[in-house]
Tab-separated table of C-alpha atoms in Angstrom:
chain	number	residue	atom	x	y	z
Q	1	UNK	CA	2.184	24.299	-10.093
Q	2	UNK	CA	4.827	21.694	-9.243
Q	3	UNK	CA	6.312	18.990	-11.453
Q	4	UNK	CA	5.830	15.557	-9.865
Q	5	UNK	CA	8.674	13.292	-10.923
Q	6	UNK	CA	7.809	10.636	-8.336
Q	7	UNK	CA	4.229	9.835	-7.362
Q	8	UNK	CA	3.322	7.698	-4.368
Q	9	UNK	CA	-0.322	7.301	-5.436
Q	10	UNK	CA	-1.422	7.410	-9.068
Q	11	UNK	CA	-4.270	9.390	-10.615
Q	12	UNK	CA	-7.903	8.583	-9.861
Q	13	UNK	CA	-8.581	6.445	-12.924
Q	14	UNK	CA	-5.905	3.949	-11.830
Q	15	UNK	CA	-7.877	3.333	-8.633
Q	16	UNK	CA	-11.083	2.748	-10.595
Q	17	UNK	CA	-9.303	0.364	-12.988
Q	18	UNK	CA	-7.863	-1.582	-10.044
Q	19	UNK	CA	-11.356	-2.202	-8.694
Q	20	UNK	CA	-12.988	-3.031	-12.036
Q	21	UNK	CA	-10.225	-5.472	-13.034
Q	22	UNK	CA	-10.394	-7.186	-9.642
Q	23	UNK	CA	-14.001	-8.289	-10.135
Q	24	UNK	CA	-14.880	-11.330	-12.227
Q	25	UNK	CA	-16.462	-10.580	-15.635
Q	26	UNK	CA	-16.315	-6.805	-15.259
Q	27	UNK	CA	-14.805	-4.666	-18.033
Q	28	UNK	CA	-13.480	-1.124	-17.759
Q	29	UNK	CA	-13.266	1.515	-20.471
Q	30	UNK	CA	-11.138	4.614	-20.109
Q	31	UNK	CA	-11.381	7.565	-22.511
Q	32	UNK	CA	-7.821	8.863	-22.799
Q	33	UNK	CA	-4.952	9.467	-25.248
Q	34	UNK	CA	-2.394	6.782	-26.033
Q	35	UNK	CA	0.139	6.626	-23.218
Q	36	UNK	CA	-2.449	6.704	-20.446
Q	37	UNK	CA	-3.138	2.997	-21.000
Q	38	UNK	CA	-0.035	1.888	-19.085
Q	39	UNK	CA	-2.311	0.234	-16.504
Q	40	UNK	CA	-2.779	-2.785	-18.792
Q	41	UNK	CA	0.956	-3.333	-19.122
Q	42	UNK	CA	1.568	-2.715	-15.421
Q	43	UNK	CA	-1.100	-5.155	-14.250
Q	44	UNK	CA	-0.155	-7.837	-16.778
Q	45	UNK	CA	3.479	-7.669	-15.673
Q	46	UNK	CA	3.028	-7.365	-11.920
Q	47	UNK	CA	0.099	-9.643	-11.135
Q	48	UNK	CA	1.624	-12.620	-13.009
Q	49	UNK	CA	-1.811	-13.747	-14.210
Q	50	UNK	CA	-2.612	-15.704	-17.358
Q	51	UNK	CA	-5.657	-13.655	-18.348
Q	52	UNK	CA	-5.658	-10.395	-20.280
Q	53	UNK	CA	-6.420	-7.274	-18.253
Q	54	UNK	CA	-10.114	-6.435	-18.873
Q	55	UNK	CA	-9.515	-2.767	-19.704
Q	56	UNK	CA	-10.092	-1.044	-23.047
Q	57	UNK	CA	-8.806	2.405	-23.934
Q	58	UNK	CA	-11.136	4.569	-25.976
Q	59	UNK	CA	-8.365	6.585	-27.592
Q	60	UNK	CA	-8.623	10.353	-27.822
Q	61	UNK	CA	-7.088	11.382	-31.141
Q	62	UNK	CA	-7.409	14.312	-33.558
Q	63	UNK	CA	-10.607	12.898	-35.086
Q	64	UNK	CA	-12.233	12.705	-31.678
Q	65	UNK	CA	-11.159	16.241	-30.850
Q	66	UNK	CA	-12.634	17.466	-34.129
Q	67	UNK	CA	-15.917	15.517	-34.117
Q	68	UNK	CA	-16.592	14.885	-30.445
Q	69	UNK	CA	-16.305	11.788	-28.255
Q	70	UNK	CA	-19.818	10.485	-27.805
Q	71	UNK	CA	-20.032	8.296	-30.873
Q	72	UNK	CA	-16.688	6.617	-30.230
Q	73	UNK	CA	-17.213	6.014	-26.512
Q	74	UNK	CA	-20.743	4.644	-26.946
Q	75	UNK	CA	-19.547	2.414	-29.793
Q	76	UNK	CA	-16.693	1.030	-27.652
Q	77	UNK	CA	-19.074	0.240	-24.782
Q	78	UNK	CA	-21.646	-1.535	-26.956
Q	79	UNK	CA	-18.957	-3.390	-28.908
Q	80	UNK	CA	-17.386	-4.793	-25.730
Q	81	UNK	CA	-20.832	-5.716	-24.478
Q	82	UNK	CA	-21.496	-7.748	-27.648
Q	83	UNK	CA	-18.040	-9.356	-27.834
Q	84	UNK	CA	-17.383	-10.304	-24.200
Q	85	UNK	CA	-20.801	-10.213	-22.500
Q	86	UNK	CA	-19.529	-8.695	-19.234
Q	87	UNK	CA	-21.885	-8.375	-16.268
Q	88	UNK	CA	-20.782	-4.768	-15.852
Q	89	UNK	CA	-18.906	-2.179	-17.904
Q	90	UNK	CA	-17.359	0.677	-15.901
Q	91	UNK	CA	-16.535	3.892	-17.749
Q	92	UNK	CA	-13.871	5.796	-15.871
Q	93	UNK	CA	-13.252	9.535	-16.184
Q	94	UNK	CA	-9.675	10.593	-16.844
Q	95	UNK	CA	-7.766	13.849	-16.766
Q	96	UNK	CA	-8.412	14.165	-20.495
Q	97	UNK	CA	-12.190	13.748	-20.217
Q	98	UNK	CA	-12.222	16.270	-17.384
Q	99	UNK	CA	-10.251	18.832	-19.401
Q	100	UNK	CA	-12.550	18.308	-22.415
Q	101	UNK	CA	-15.586	18.659	-20.091
Q	102	UNK	CA	-17.263	15.658	-21.659
Q	103	UNK	CA	-20.746	14.581	-20.588
Q	104	UNK	CA	-19.812	10.996	-19.708
Q	105	UNK	CA	-23.082	10.476	-17.829
Q	106	UNK	CA	-24.948	11.023	-21.077
Q	107	UNK	CA	-22.595	8.612	-22.875
Q	108	UNK	CA	-23.416	5.928	-20.306
Q	109	UNK	CA	-27.157	6.539	-20.613
Q	110	UNK	CA	-26.951	6.175	-24.391
Q	111	UNK	CA	-24.891	2.975	-24.179
Q	112	UNK	CA	-27.164	1.437	-21.539
Q	113	UNK	CA	-30.067	1.554	-24.008
Q	114	UNK	CA	-28.260	-0.939	-26.275
Q	115	UNK	CA	-26.086	-2.946	-23.875
Q	116	UNK	CA	-27.278	-6.237	-22.389
Q	117	UNK	CA	-25.142	-5.887	-19.264
Q	118	UNK	CA	-24.984	-3.039	-16.770
Q	119	UNK	CA	-23.064	0.163	-17.577
Q	120	UNK	CA	-21.818	2.446	-14.811
Q	121	UNK	CA	-19.881	5.723	-14.742
Q	122	UNK	CA	-17.285	5.774	-11.973
Q	123	UNK	CA	-18.046	8.641	-9.618
Q	124	UNK	CA	-14.540	10.066	-9.193
Q	125	UNK	CA	-13.210	13.591	-9.559
Q	126	UNK	CA	-9.671	13.742	-10.947
Q	127	UNK	CA	-9.038	17.094	-9.371
Q	128	UNK	CA	-9.945	15.938	-5.864
Q	129	UNK	CA	-9.076	12.253	-5.500
Q	130	UNK	CA	-5.973	10.127	-5.967
Q	131	UNK	CA	-5.708	6.429	-6.812
Q	132	UNK	CA	-6.444	5.149	-3.294
Q	133	UNK	CA	-9.402	7.435	-2.659
Q	134	UNK	CA	-10.864	6.676	-6.094
Q	135	UNK	CA	-10.518	2.920	-5.553
Q	136	UNK	CA	-12.425	3.120	-2.268
Q	137	UNK	CA	-15.145	5.310	-3.816
Q	138	UNK	CA	-15.528	3.054	-6.875
Q	139	UNK	CA	-15.849	-0.091	-4.752
Q	140	UNK	CA	-18.483	1.584	-2.563
Q	141	UNK	CA	-20.343	2.792	-5.645
Q	142	UNK	CA	-20.482	-0.702	-7.213
Q	143	UNK	CA	-21.617	-2.314	-3.950
Q	144	UNK	CA	-24.335	0.322	-3.520
Q	145	UNK	CA	-25.475	-0.045	-7.153
Q	146	UNK	CA	-26.051	-3.804	-6.946
Q	147	UNK	CA	-27.664	-3.740	-3.532
Q	148	UNK	CA	-30.100	-1.064	-4.723
Q	149	UNK	CA	-30.729	-3.075	-7.892
Q	150	UNK	CA	-31.509	-6.198	-5.838
Q	151	UNK	CA	-33.773	-4.169	-3.556
Q	152	UNK	CA	-35.783	-2.857	-6.525
Q	153	UNK	CA	-36.148	-6.428	-7.807
Q	154	UNK	CA	-37.037	-7.683	-4.313
Q	155	UNK	CA	-34.056	-10.044	-4.340
Q	156	UNK	CA	-32.294	-8.901	-1.163
Q	157	UNK	CA	-31.913	-11.753	1.342
Q	158	UNK	CA	-33.333	-11.050	4.783
Q	159	UNK	CA	-31.544	-13.759	6.762
Q	160	UNK	CA	-28.029	-14.238	8.112
Q	161	UNK	CA	-25.870	-17.304	7.482
Q	162	UNK	CA	-26.417	-20.121	9.950
Q	163	UNK	CA	-22.877	-20.071	11.299
Q	164	UNK	CA	-20.780	-16.930	11.937
Q	165	UNK	CA	-19.498	-15.510	8.643
Q	166	UNK	CA	-17.490	-12.574	7.351
Q	167	UNK	CA	-17.057	-10.446	4.248
Q	168	UNK	CA	-13.413	-9.510	3.600
Q	169	UNK	CA	-13.474	-6.097	1.923
Q	170	UNK	CA	-10.594	-4.396	0.103
Q	171	UNK	CA	-8.527	-7.196	-1.486
Q	172	UNK	CA	-7.665	-5.870	-4.945
Q	173	UNK	CA	-5.303	-6.173	-7.860
Q	174	UNK	CA	-1.950	-4.332	-7.578
Q	175	UNK	CA	-2.222	-4.223	-3.791
Q	176	UNK	CA	0.878	-4.967	-1.696
Q	177	UNK	CA	0.810	-8.789	-1.274
Q	178	UNK	CA	-3.009	-8.629	-1.272
Q	179	UNK	CA	-3.623	-12.077	-2.720
Q	180	UNK	CA	-1.313	-13.759	-0.207
Q	181	UNK	CA	-2.887	-11.761	2.615
Q	182	UNK	CA	-6.296	-12.944	1.430
Q	183	UNK	CA	-5.235	-16.584	1.633
Q	184	UNK	CA	-3.865	-16.053	5.142
Q	185	UNK	CA	-7.035	-14.281	6.303
Q	186	UNK	CA	-9.145	-17.177	5.002
Q	187	UNK	CA	-6.965	-19.604	6.973
Q	188	UNK	CA	-7.290	-17.463	10.077
Q	189	UNK	CA	-11.083	-17.320	9.751
Q	190	UNK	CA	-11.209	-21.097	9.264
Q	191	UNK	CA	-9.167	-21.566	12.451
Q	192	UNK	CA	-11.700	-19.406	14.287
Q	193	UNK	CA	-14.675	-21.325	12.872
Q	194	UNK	CA	-15.864	-18.350	10.783
Q	195	UNK	CA	-17.083	-18.911	7.223
Q	196	UNK	CA	-16.023	-16.474	4.505
Q	197	UNK	CA	-19.241	-15.197	2.929
Q	198	UNK	CA	-17.486	-13.084	0.274
Q	199	UNK	CA	-14.159	-11.520	-0.685
Q	200	UNK	CA	-14.674	-8.200	-2.462
Q	201	UNK	CA	-13.576	-7.154	-5.021
Q	202	UNK	CA	-10.956	-9.879	-5.602
Q	203	UNK	CA	-12.465	-12.429	-8.045
Q	204	UNK	CA	-15.989	-11.583	-6.861
Q	205	UNK	CA	-19.060	-11.573	-9.100
Q	206	UNK	CA	-21.171	-8.429	-9.024
Q	207	UNK	CA	-24.257	-10.661	-8.891
Q	208	UNK	CA	-23.142	-11.952	-5.480
Q	209	UNK	CA	-22.971	-8.466	-3.936
Q	210	UNK	CA	-26.642	-8.660	-2.944
Q	211	UNK	CA	-25.643	-11.430	-0.508
Q	212	UNK	CA	-23.144	-9.298	1.419
Q	213	UNK	CA	-25.778	-8.537	4.058
Q	214	UNK	CA	-25.954	-12.235	5.004
Q	215	UNK	CA	-22.563	-12.064	6.742
Q	216	UNK	CA	-22.377	-11.412	10.489
Q	217	UNK	CA	-19.698	-8.746	10.098
Q	218	UNK	CA	-17.218	-7.190	7.671
Q	219	UNK	CA	-13.419	-7.271	7.976
Q	220	UNK	CA	-11.485	-4.342	6.467
Q	221	UNK	CA	-7.772	-5.265	6.629
Q	222	UNK	CA	-6.482	-2.143	4.824
Q	223	UNK	CA	-7.214	1.420	5.861
Q	224	UNK	CA	-7.094	2.706	2.267
Q	225	UNK	CA	-9.593	0.373	0.584
Q	226	UNK	CA	-12.866	-1.150	1.745
Q	227	UNK	CA	-13.795	1.142	4.583
Q	228	UNK	CA	-16.275	3.132	2.485
Q	229	UNK	CA	-18.144	-0.055	1.539
Q	230	UNK	CA	-18.096	-1.233	5.173
Q	231	UNK	CA	-19.564	2.069	6.370
Q	232	UNK	CA	-22.280	1.875	3.693
Q	233	UNK	CA	-23.219	-1.680	4.726
Q	234	UNK	CA	-23.276	-0.635	8.364
Q	235	UNK	CA	-25.632	2.229	7.536
Q	236	UNK	CA	-27.907	0.100	5.343
Q	237	UNK	CA	-28.020	-3.160	7.320
Q	238	UNK	CA	-26.490	-2.300	10.715
Q	239	UNK	CA	-23.599	-4.638	9.902
Q	240	UNK	CA	-20.641	-4.156	12.264
Q	241	UNK	CA	-17.133	-4.077	10.850
Q	242	UNK	CA	-13.629	-4.688	12.213
Q	243	UNK	CA	-10.933	-2.456	10.738
Q	244	UNK	CA	-7.907	-3.376	12.851
Q	245	UNK	CA	-5.128	-4.568	10.524
Q	246	UNK	CA	-3.949	-7.991	11.801
Q	247	UNK	CA	-0.268	-7.286	11.119
Q	248	UNK	CA	2.171	-8.328	13.836
Q	249	UNK	CA	1.510	-10.443	16.920
Q	250	UNK	CA	-0.102	-7.732	19.050
Q	251	UNK	CA	-2.403	-6.303	16.375
Q	252	UNK	CA	-3.433	-9.770	15.146
Q	253	UNK	CA	-4.514	-10.635	18.677
Q	254	UNK	CA	-6.350	-7.312	18.987
Q	255	UNK	CA	-8.151	-7.919	15.694
Q	256	UNK	CA	-9.236	-11.397	16.809
Q	257	UNK	CA	-10.536	-10.018	20.121
Q	258	UNK	CA	-12.567	-7.393	18.260
Q	259	UNK	CA	-14.063	-10.151	16.096
Q	260	UNK	CA	-14.860	-12.087	19.258
Q	261	UNK	CA	-16.644	-9.046	20.709
Q	262	UNK	CA	-18.676	-8.504	17.508
Q	263	UNK	CA	-19.784	-12.146	17.400
Q	264	UNK	CA	-20.722	-12.252	21.079
Q	265	UNK	CA	-22.883	-9.155	20.627
Q	266	UNK	CA	-24.851	-11.128	18.028
Q	267	UNK	CA	-25.390	-14.092	20.319
Q	268	UNK	CA	-22.513	-16.375	19.297
Q	269	UNK	CA	-20.785	-18.350	22.033
Q	270	UNK	CA	-17.136	-17.959	21.081
Q	271	UNK	CA	-13.894	-17.727	23.012
Q	272	UNK	CA	-10.696	-17.150	21.044
Q	273	UNK	CA	-8.347	-16.520	23.999
Q	274	UNK	CA	-6.998	-20.070	24.006
Q	275	UNK	CA	-6.314	-19.845	20.269
Q	276	UNK	CA	-4.473	-16.536	20.676
Q	277	UNK	CA	-2.406	-17.930	23.556
Q	278	UNK	CA	-1.536	-21.127	21.675
Q	279	UNK	CA	-0.498	-19.253	18.544
Q	280	UNK	CA	1.552	-16.713	20.475
Q	281	UNK	CA	3.365	-19.128	22.778
Q	282	UNK	CA	3.788	-22.307	20.752
Q	283	UNK	CA	3.143	-21.722	17.037
Q	284	UNK	CA	4.269	-18.261	16.018
Q	285	UNK	CA	7.959	-17.945	15.248
Q	286	UNK	CA	7.587	-14.167	15.454
Q	287	UNK	CA	6.649	-14.276	19.145
Q	288	UNK	CA	9.612	-16.564	19.874
Q	289	UNK	CA	11.981	-14.356	17.876
Q	290	UNK	CA	11.026	-11.239	19.851
Q	291	UNK	CA	12.507	-12.931	22.962
Q	292	UNK	CA	15.610	-14.323	21.234
Q	293	UNK	CA	19.192	-13.076	21.441
Q	294	UNK	CA	19.040	-12.134	17.755
Q	295	UNK	CA	16.188	-9.720	18.400
Q	296	UNK	CA	18.012	-8.319	21.430
Q	297	UNK	CA	20.849	-7.362	19.077
Q	298	UNK	CA	18.381	-5.037	17.335
Q	299	UNK	CA	17.389	-3.211	20.529
Q	300	UNK	CA	17.904	0.526	20.210
Q	301	UNK	CA	18.835	0.488	16.527
Q	302	UNK	CA	17.318	3.392	14.597
Q	303	UNK	CA	14.778	2.925	11.813
Q	304	UNK	CA	12.700	5.142	9.533
Q	305	UNK	CA	9.261	3.949	8.367
Q	306	UNK	CA	7.345	5.407	5.421
Q	307	UNK	CA	4.471	4.149	3.266
Q	308	UNK	CA	0.702	4.011	3.025
Q	309	UNK	CA	-1.267	4.424	6.250
Q	310	UNK	CA	-1.936	0.731	6.814
Q	311	UNK	CA	1.567	-0.669	6.470
Q	312	UNK	CA	3.514	2.302	7.839
Q	313	UNK	CA	1.413	2.416	11.018
Q	314	UNK	CA	1.542	-1.355	11.499
Q	315	UNK	CA	5.302	-1.566	10.900
Q	316	UNK	CA	5.979	1.313	13.305
Q	317	UNK	CA	4.117	-0.531	16.052
Q	318	UNK	CA	5.865	-3.832	15.342
Q	319	UNK	CA	9.328	-2.265	15.379
Q	320	UNK	CA	8.819	-0.237	18.542
Q	321	UNK	CA	6.481	-2.433	20.567
Q	322	UNK	CA	7.429	-5.977	19.601
Q	323	UNK	CA	11.123	-5.706	18.711
Q	324	UNK	CA	12.486	-2.785	20.732
Q	325	UNK	CA	13.745	-0.885	17.686
Q	326	UNK	CA	13.947	2.899	17.909
Q	327	UNK	CA	11.704	4.450	15.240
Q	328	UNK	CA	13.129	7.936	14.706
Q	329	UNK	CA	10.569	8.831	12.028
Q	330	UNK	CA	7.259	7.379	10.850
Q	331	UNK	CA	5.590	8.861	7.815
Q	332	UNK	CA	2.866	8.429	5.224
Q	333	UNK	CA	1.914	9.898	1.878
Q	334	UNK	CA	-1.828	9.532	2.618
Q	335	UNK	CA	-2.283	13.221	3.438
Q	336	UNK	CA	-6.078	12.939	3.244
Q	337	UNK	CA	-6.040	10.654	6.306
Q	338	UNK	CA	-3.207	12.303	8.245
Q	339	UNK	CA	-5.036	12.680	11.574
Q	340	UNK	CA	-5.653	8.939	11.842
Q	341	UNK	CA	-2.002	8.181	11.120
Q	342	UNK	CA	-0.703	10.632	13.721
Q	343	UNK	CA	-3.043	9.153	16.309
Q	344	UNK	CA	-1.778	5.638	15.558
Q	345	UNK	CA	1.993	6.213	15.581
Q	346	UNK	CA	2.765	9.288	17.706
Q	347	UNK	CA	3.554	7.336	20.876
Q	348	UNK	CA	5.839	4.897	19.022
Q	349	UNK	CA	8.180	7.284	17.182
Q	350	UNK	CA	10.181	10.479	17.659
Q	351	UNK	CA	8.879	12.313	14.609
Q	352	UNK	CA	5.874	12.074	12.251
Q	353	UNK	CA	6.132	13.164	8.610
Q	354	UNK	CA	3.105	13.531	6.316
Q	355	UNK	CA	4.287	14.289	2.796
Q	356	UNK	CA	3.961	13.368	-0.880
Q	357	UNK	CA	7.386	14.849	-1.682
Q	358	UNK	CA	9.952	12.109	-2.218
Q	359	UNK	CA	12.794	14.629	-1.857
Q	360	UNK	CA	11.566	15.677	1.582
Q	361	UNK	CA	11.538	12.072	2.795
Q	362	UNK	CA	14.986	11.508	1.289
Q	363	UNK	CA	16.401	14.554	3.064
Q	364	UNK	CA	14.864	13.428	6.365
Q	365	UNK	CA	16.467	9.991	6.009
Q	366	UNK	CA	19.857	11.555	5.209
Q	367	UNK	CA	19.540	13.808	8.259
Q	368	UNK	CA	18.518	11.037	10.661
Q	369	UNK	CA	20.962	8.373	9.379
Q	370	UNK	CA	18.968	5.308	10.504
Q	371	UNK	CA	20.365	1.791	10.529
Q	372	UNK	CA	17.528	0.643	8.263
Q	373	UNK	CA	14.577	1.989	6.300
Q	374	UNK	CA	11.162	0.382	5.884
Q	375	UNK	CA	9.317	2.062	3.045
Q	376	UNK	CA	8.301	1.969	-0.603
Q	377	UNK	CA	10.461	1.365	-3.653
Q	378	UNK	CA	11.236	5.080	-3.621
Q	379	UNK	CA	12.773	4.866	-0.147
Q	380	UNK	CA	14.675	1.810	-1.355
Q	381	UNK	CA	16.292	4.012	-4.023
Q	382	UNK	CA	17.102	6.606	-1.345
Q	383	UNK	CA	18.673	3.883	0.770
Q	384	UNK	CA	20.838	2.720	-2.116
Q	385	UNK	CA	22.220	6.243	-2.548
Q	386	UNK	CA	22.917	6.562	1.181
Q	387	UNK	CA	24.153	2.989	1.704
Q	388	UNK	CA	21.287	2.310	4.128
Q	389	UNK	CA	19.429	-1.028	3.774
Q	390	UNK	CA	15.711	-0.832	3.059
Q	391	UNK	CA	12.878	-3.332	3.414
Q	392	UNK	CA	9.908	-2.633	1.136
Q	393	UNK	CA	6.622	-2.691	3.073
Q	394	UNK	CA	4.196	-0.682	0.959
Q	395	UNK	CA	3.188	0.405	-2.524
Q	396	UNK	CA	4.505	1.879	-4.771
Q	397	UNK	CA	6.296	-1.368	-5.438
Q	398	UNK	CA	8.325	-3.188	-8.065
Q	399	UNK	CA	7.894	-6.589	-9.677
Q	400	UNK	CA	10.193	-8.083	-7.014
Q	401	UNK	CA	7.471	-7.269	-4.463
Q	402	UNK	CA	5.031	-9.558	-6.280
Q	403	UNK	CA	6.675	-12.873	-5.311
Q	404	UNK	CA	5.645	-16.172	-6.857
Q	405	UNK	CA	6.063	-17.891	-3.487
Q	406	UNK	CA	3.664	-17.457	-0.577
Q	407	UNK	CA	4.514	-14.262	1.305
Q	408	UNK	CA	1.627	-12.787	3.308
Q	409	UNK	CA	2.038	-9.943	5.780
Q	410	UNK	CA	-1.221	-10.379	7.703
Q	411	UNK	CA	-2.055	-12.955	10.370
Q	412	UNK	CA	0.375	-15.168	12.261
Q	413	UNK	CA	2.250	-16.389	9.197
Q	414	UNK	CA	2.442	-12.769	8.059
Q	415	UNK	CA	4.049	-11.897	11.401
Q	416	UNK	CA	6.783	-14.455	10.664
Q	417	UNK	CA	7.393	-12.945	7.222
Q	418	UNK	CA	7.557	-9.462	8.744
Q	419	UNK	CA	10.148	-10.558	11.284
Q	420	UNK	CA	12.318	-12.004	8.507
Q	421	UNK	CA	12.031	-8.777	6.519
Q	422	UNK	CA	12.981	-6.656	9.532
Q	423	UNK	CA	15.911	-8.802	10.648
Q	424	UNK	CA	17.338	-9.209	7.151
Q	425	UNK	CA	17.126	-5.472	6.510
Q	426	UNK	CA	19.730	-4.624	9.156
Q	427	UNK	CA	23.500	-4.978	8.810
Q	428	UNK	CA	24.430	-7.060	11.836
Q	429	UNK	CA	27.060	-9.121	13.609
Q	430	UNK	CA	29.604	-10.860	11.408
Q	431	UNK	CA	28.521	-8.820	8.388
Q	432	UNK	CA	29.512	-5.645	10.227
Q	433	UNK	CA	32.822	-7.224	11.204
Q	434	UNK	CA	33.593	-8.301	7.636
Q	435	UNK	CA	32.796	-4.841	6.345
Q	436	UNK	CA	35.327	-3.420	8.785
Q	437	UNK	CA	37.985	-5.921	7.676
Q	438	UNK	CA	37.490	-5.492	3.954
Q	439	UNK	CA	36.350	-1.875	3.911
Q	440	UNK	CA	39.877	-0.653	3.190
Q	441	UNK	CA	39.806	-2.427	-0.177
Q	442	UNK	CA	36.810	-0.356	-1.272
Q	443	UNK	CA	37.800	1.677	-4.308
Q	444	UNK	CA	34.537	3.535	-4.969
Q	445	UNK	CA	34.909	7.263	-5.193
Q	446	UNK	CA	32.892	9.331	-2.774
Q	447	UNK	CA	29.485	10.538	-3.872
Q	448	UNK	CA	29.454	14.227	-3.033
Q	449	UNK	CA	25.824	15.008	-3.857
Q	450	UNK	CA	23.263	15.001	-1.084
Q	451	UNK	CA	19.676	13.817	-1.452
Q	452	UNK	CA	18.625	17.321	-2.448
Q	453	UNK	CA	19.894	19.012	-5.583
Q	454	UNK	CA	20.497	22.351	-3.847
Q	455	UNK	CA	23.794	21.523	-2.110
Q	456	UNK	CA	25.933	24.642	-1.668
Q	457	UNK	CA	29.179	22.906	-0.650
Q	458	UNK	CA	32.234	21.966	-2.692
Q	459	UNK	CA	34.902	19.407	-1.866
Q	460	UNK	CA	38.502	20.263	-2.574
Q	461	UNK	CA	40.836	17.748	-4.188
Q	462	UNK	CA	42.682	16.955	-0.936
Q	463	UNK	CA	39.335	16.732	0.914
Q	464	UNK	CA	38.005	14.155	-1.539
Q	465	UNK	CA	41.265	12.218	-1.350
Q	466	UNK	CA	40.951	11.918	2.432
Q	467	UNK	CA	37.262	11.043	2.185
Q	468	UNK	CA	38.014	8.201	-0.243
Q	469	UNK	CA	40.430	6.682	2.267
Q	470	UNK	CA	37.528	6.065	4.643
Q	471	UNK	CA	35.915	2.572	4.363
Q	472	UNK	CA	32.913	2.636	2.036
Q	473	UNK	CA	30.354	1.390	4.550
Q	474	UNK	CA	30.817	4.485	6.772
Q	475	UNK	CA	31.965	6.983	4.147
Q	476	UNK	CA	28.486	8.332	3.489
Q	477	UNK	CA	27.911	9.019	7.172
Q	478	UNK	CA	31.275	10.774	7.545
Q	479	UNK	CA	30.554	12.867	4.460
Q	480	UNK	CA	27.146	13.973	5.756
Q	481	UNK	CA	28.536	14.785	9.222
Q	482	UNK	CA	31.361	16.810	7.673
Q	483	UNK	CA	28.963	18.805	5.483
Q	484	UNK	CA	26.751	19.474	8.488
Q	485	UNK	CA	29.831	20.654	10.435
Q	486	UNK	CA	30.853	22.931	7.535
Q	487	UNK	CA	27.413	24.503	7.165
Q	488	UNK	CA	27.171	25.266	10.870
Q	489	UNK	CA	30.452	27.191	10.596
Q	490	UNK	CA	29.786	28.889	7.269
Q	491	UNK	CA	32.494	26.969	5.390
Q	492	UNK	CA	31.916	26.855	1.610
Q	493	UNK	CA	34.700	24.485	0.557
Q	494	UNK	CA	35.574	21.291	2.433
Q	495	UNK	CA	39.301	20.617	2.588
Q	496	UNK	CA	41.190	17.851	4.337
Q	497	UNK	CA	41.631	20.178	7.350
Q	498	UNK	CA	37.861	20.715	7.594
Q	499	UNK	CA	37.344	16.929	7.435
Q	500	UNK	CA	39.840	16.393	10.298
Q	501	UNK	CA	38.142	19.121	12.365
Q	502	UNK	CA	34.741	17.591	11.831
Q	503	UNK	CA	35.994	14.183	12.914
Q	504	UNK	CA	37.500	15.669	16.062
Q	505	UNK	CA	34.268	17.512	16.838
Q	506	UNK	CA	32.298	14.246	16.975
Q	507	UNK	CA	35.056	12.373	18.742
Q	508	UNK	CA	35.908	10.154	15.773
């Protein structure tokens, strides 16, 4: 067993709560001890919404442990049904309910006998699935439930919309810039003459899910969420789906061409080539920037990319293919989908890292010494310790990554935002020059700890004194190179003489 002090993806019930709270008039109940209800606080703070988070915690306390949970859970479900009249109540398993081996299915059956709305038990296993996997499974489960319900009631529509239309699947609460991406995708579809039939689960009604089959195709912008529902709809109704993430100029164009192909196969007379050409040559600032002198100044600079599958893969391609930046490492914490990630990024980077261990990623960054990092808030903390700038591109994220202003990362406007993030994450030009001029006035003492806690090297007093004379903006790099030099030669204590020898060895 290993203590996880940083987690890239939360436990399964967080994924279920993200889906339930994204729908309109859906309430979630979680059976857990106090302390596990941090989701309510997190969502209220990060999403900047005026409404209360529709999640109730059925608290496990000593009375519950002594008498059993059924009465309390059933009472909480029926009470919320009477008070708020939700269309659906989702009961989510938690680690606690799994440990107690509670029969939640029976609880739901009992509550359904009294409730006016629907009651559903989320089909997630806390021992097998993380937040992202559970979110995808819960969304698929809800879509399947309401389509089957409509089929039994003979309410499933049998026709398609008159004009080409799309369902956008996977926009959810607490996603990285999801709401802004949704707005940009709607604008993109409008430009292409495609109506948006539904956005699921973001602000969708469960009663509208029976109409999903009316769309001509489904668009799944994120690898982690929505694909399960798209595959179910394809199996049930032979609905095609496009799962290319339109992030960056090249991938946005590829996504649009896949949409064009899907529509033509269904008899639509569409041609989006002129639109792609116009956007790329005359509208998009990102395409112009990739040919500018400023972008040329980035050519060959080293970068490390790490995040969820969607954003890490897309950013790796943008850096390497569109901006000429050398990606020395691309990584993801989505271990369950590692093969897909390797297939996407292998030709665009030197090294691929699949890991959920924040310390391993930190050590890799320290070893590679990139000019910039593009990762999660965790990699941002690593960058601060190593004096390497970091642009945040993926969850886990902080409140600063939920901007009030419009900041999408998908589509052509998203490509512009991505370019700004990339360019502003590097230390360039005059900033470099000023650091050289004023570096000598830096009075910070050297940080002698590496990213890992198992460092076996000591710095002598004269060694530290010499290290502190080095300008702060390069001190970390000199320190790491010196420690590497010492380890290779079996030196336990780094003196001023060892520092001088290390500098000579690298030609400094």
